[in-house]
Amino acid sequence: MRRHVAAALCCLALLAGCSRSKGGHYLYASNCGICHHGGQGMAGSVPPLVGRIDKIAATPQGRAYLAAVLINGVSGSIRANGQSYRAEMPPFRYLTDTQIATILSWLSEQGGSGPAPAISTAEIATARAHRIGAGDVAAMRAKLDQTNPLP
């Protein structure tokens, strides 16, 4: 009997480990990390995310922008941390609302703001329901930057 209980506990531990592996870090690494690397980006072409997402997510408009970026992609030149970047980010519509919210919330937690703003699945669902072009996301960013300067 003890052997069966031990085996069951091992299976539960393995399942718990598997579900943890699909958390924010895993989802980020397997979807965003190829370009944004560990969150530091790539000089001149891919902006850094760590230390910025939490600041952008501090307002409802910022969270709406972040959701729009992942759902619709973004194109055009942007400034981040005082540097210019010009890269095309593709849409990540194939990810579920929960997966996108998990990635963005995990990135927000990496920024050092306390407490880190979380992005909800409802905010992602709203962005998904109102698709816009990647250029329109850039315009959304410019408008947001006027009211709430972006890092």
Short mmCIF file of C-alpha atoms in Angstrom, two decimals:
data_model
loop_
_atom_site.label_atom_id
_atom_site.label_comp_id
_atom_site.label_asym_id
_atom_site.label_seq_id
_atom_site.Cartn_x
_atom_site.Cartn_y
_atom_site.Cartn_z
CA MET A 1 0.00 0.00 0.00
CA ARG A 2 2.79 2.42 0.88
CA ARG A 3 4.39 1.72 -2.49
CA HIS A 4 1.16 2.72 -4.27
CA VAL A 5 0.86 5.91 -2.23
CA ALA A 6 4.49 6.79 -2.93
CA ALA A 7 3.99 6.11 -6.64
CA ALA A 8 0.86 8.27 -6.67
CA LEU A 9 2.71 11.10 -4.90
CA CYS A 10 5.56 10.87 -7.43
CA CYS A 11 3.07 11.09 -10.30
CA LEU A 12 1.42 14.12 -8.71
CA ALA A 13 4.80 15.77 -8.23
CA LEU A 14 5.67 15.14 -11.87
CA LEU A 15 2.34 16.54 -13.02
CA ALA A 16 2.80 19.59 -10.84
CA GLY A 17 6.25 20.09 -12.36
CA CYS A 18 4.81 19.81 -15.86
CA SER A 19 2.11 22.38 -15.16
CA ARG A 20 4.71 24.73 -13.67
CA SER A 21 6.82 24.39 -16.79
CA LYS A 22 3.96 25.97 -18.77
CA GLY A 23 4.14 29.06 -16.59
CA GLY A 24 5.21 32.53 -17.62
CA HIS A 25 8.91 31.84 -17.97
CA TYR A 26 8.36 28.75 -20.13
CA LEU A 27 5.78 30.47 -22.34
CA TYR A 28 8.00 33.55 -22.69
CA ALA A 29 11.09 31.52 -23.55
CA SER A 30 9.32 29.40 -26.15
CA ASN A 31 7.45 32.27 -27.85
CA CYS A 32 9.21 35.57 -27.19
CA GLY A 33 12.71 34.63 -26.12
CA ILE A 34 13.98 33.92 -29.62
CA CYS A 35 13.96 37.66 -30.36
CA HIS A 36 13.81 39.33 -26.97
CA HIS A 37 16.26 36.84 -25.45
CA GLY A 38 16.22 36.95 -21.65
CA GLY A 39 14.24 40.17 -21.80
CA GLN A 40 17.16 42.44 -22.65
CA GLY A 41 16.33 42.56 -26.38
CA MET A 42 18.91 43.10 -29.10
CA ALA A 43 20.57 46.47 -29.57
CA GLY A 44 19.09 48.47 -32.42
CA SER A 45 16.54 45.92 -33.54
CA VAL A 46 14.58 44.33 -30.67
CA PRO A 47 13.66 46.40 -27.62
CA PRO A 48 14.21 45.18 -24.07
CA LEU A 49 11.17 44.10 -22.09
CA VAL A 50 12.42 43.56 -18.55
CA GLY A 51 12.14 46.72 -16.51
CA ARG A 52 9.61 48.23 -18.92
CA ILE A 53 6.54 45.99 -19.06
CA ASP A 54 5.68 46.61 -15.41
CA LYS A 55 5.79 50.36 -15.98
CA ILE A 56 3.67 50.18 -19.13
CA ALA A 57 1.18 47.85 -17.40
CA ALA A 58 0.69 50.33 -14.56
CA THR A 59 -2.32 51.90 -16.35
CA PRO A 60 -5.37 50.34 -18.02
CA GLN A 61 -4.33 51.99 -21.30
CA GLY A 62 -0.87 50.49 -20.99
CA ARG A 63 -2.29 47.02 -20.39
CA ALA A 64 -4.59 47.46 -23.42
CA TYR A 65 -1.57 48.42 -25.51
CA LEU A 66 0.44 45.40 -24.33
CA ALA A 67 -2.48 43.10 -25.11
CA ALA A 68 -2.81 44.67 -28.57
CA VAL A 69 0.90 44.14 -29.25
CA LEU A 70 0.72 40.41 -28.60
CA ILE A 71 -2.58 39.91 -30.43
CA ASN A 72 -1.85 42.12 -33.46
CA GLY A 73 1.92 42.55 -33.61
CA VAL A 74 3.53 45.95 -34.01
CA SER A 75 5.52 47.60 -36.76
CA GLY A 76 7.49 50.79 -37.11
CA SER A 77 10.14 52.55 -35.15
CA ILE A 78 9.83 52.79 -31.39
CA ARG A 79 11.91 54.23 -28.59
CA ALA A 80 12.63 52.20 -25.50
CA ASN A 81 14.91 53.28 -22.68
CA GLY A 82 16.02 56.21 -24.85
CA GLN A 83 17.14 53.99 -27.75
CA SER A 84 15.55 53.60 -31.19
CA TYR A 85 14.43 50.19 -32.41
CA ARG A 86 12.98 49.16 -35.72
CA ALA A 87 11.72 45.63 -35.87
CA GLU A 88 8.53 43.95 -36.93
CA MET A 89 6.86 41.96 -34.20
CA PRO A 90 4.48 39.32 -35.48
CA PRO A 91 1.07 38.68 -33.93
CA PHE A 92 0.80 35.85 -31.43
CA ARG A 93 -2.89 35.12 -31.98
CA TYR A 94 -2.23 31.38 -31.84
CA LEU A 95 -1.66 31.69 -28.08
CA THR A 96 -4.69 31.54 -25.82
CA ASP A 97 -5.84 34.54 -23.80
CA THR A 98 -4.59 32.80 -20.66
CA GLN A 99 -1.16 32.14 -22.18
CA ILE A 100 -0.76 35.76 -23.31
CA ALA A 101 -1.90 37.08 -19.92
CA THR A 102 0.54 34.70 -18.24
CA ILE A 103 3.46 35.90 -20.39
CA LEU A 104 2.70 39.58 -19.87
CA SER A 105 2.12 39.18 -16.15
CA TRP A 106 5.36 37.21 -15.80
CA LEU A 107 7.25 39.95 -17.67
CA SER A 108 5.64 42.55 -15.41
CA GLU A 109 6.90 40.63 -12.38
CA GLN A 110 10.46 40.77 -13.75
CA GLY A 111 10.52 44.58 -13.68
CA GLY A 112 11.07 45.18 -10.02
CA SER A 113 7.99 47.34 -9.43
CA GLY A 114 6.13 46.32 -6.40
CA PRO A 115 3.51 45.06 -6.62
CA ALA A 116 3.81 44.15 -10.28
CA PRO A 117 0.68 44.91 -12.32
CA ALA A 118 -1.02 41.79 -13.68
CA ILE A 119 -2.65 41.59 -17.09
CA SER A 120 -5.97 39.77 -17.05
CA THR A 121 -7.35 37.29 -19.54
CA ALA A 122 -10.33 39.66 -19.94
CA GLU A 123 -7.96 42.40 -21.16
CA ILE A 124 -6.48 39.98 -23.69
CA ALA A 125 -9.96 38.86 -24.81
CA THR A 126 -10.91 42.50 -25.39
CA ALA A 127 -7.84 43.02 -27.57
CA ARG A 128 -8.59 39.83 -29.48
CA ALA A 129 -12.17 41.00 -30.15
CA HIS A 130 -10.92 44.33 -31.56
CA ARG A 131 -8.24 43.37 -34.02
CA ILE A 132 -6.23 46.18 -35.52
CA GLY A 133 -3.25 46.30 -37.84
CA ALA A 134 0.34 46.30 -36.62
CA GLY A 135 0.71 49.92 -37.78
CA ASP A 136 -2.36 50.87 -35.76
CA VAL A 137 -0.73 49.32 -32.69
CA ALA A 138 2.25 51.63 -33.30
CA ALA A 139 -0.16 54.59 -33.46
CA MET A 140 -1.75 53.36 -30.23
CA ARG A 141 1.73 53.36 -28.68
CA ALA A 142 2.41 56.93 -29.86
CA LYS A 143 -0.88 58.15 -28.37
CA LEU A 144 -0.20 56.34 -25.09
CA ASP A 145 3.31 57.82 -24.97
CA GLN A 146 1.81 61.32 -25.13
CA THR A 147 -0.40 60.77 -22.09
CA ASN A 148 1.79 58.34 -20.13
CA PRO A 149 5.41 58.54 -21.28
CA LEU A 150 6.65 55.04 -22.02
CA PRO A 151 10.00 53.79 -20.79
#
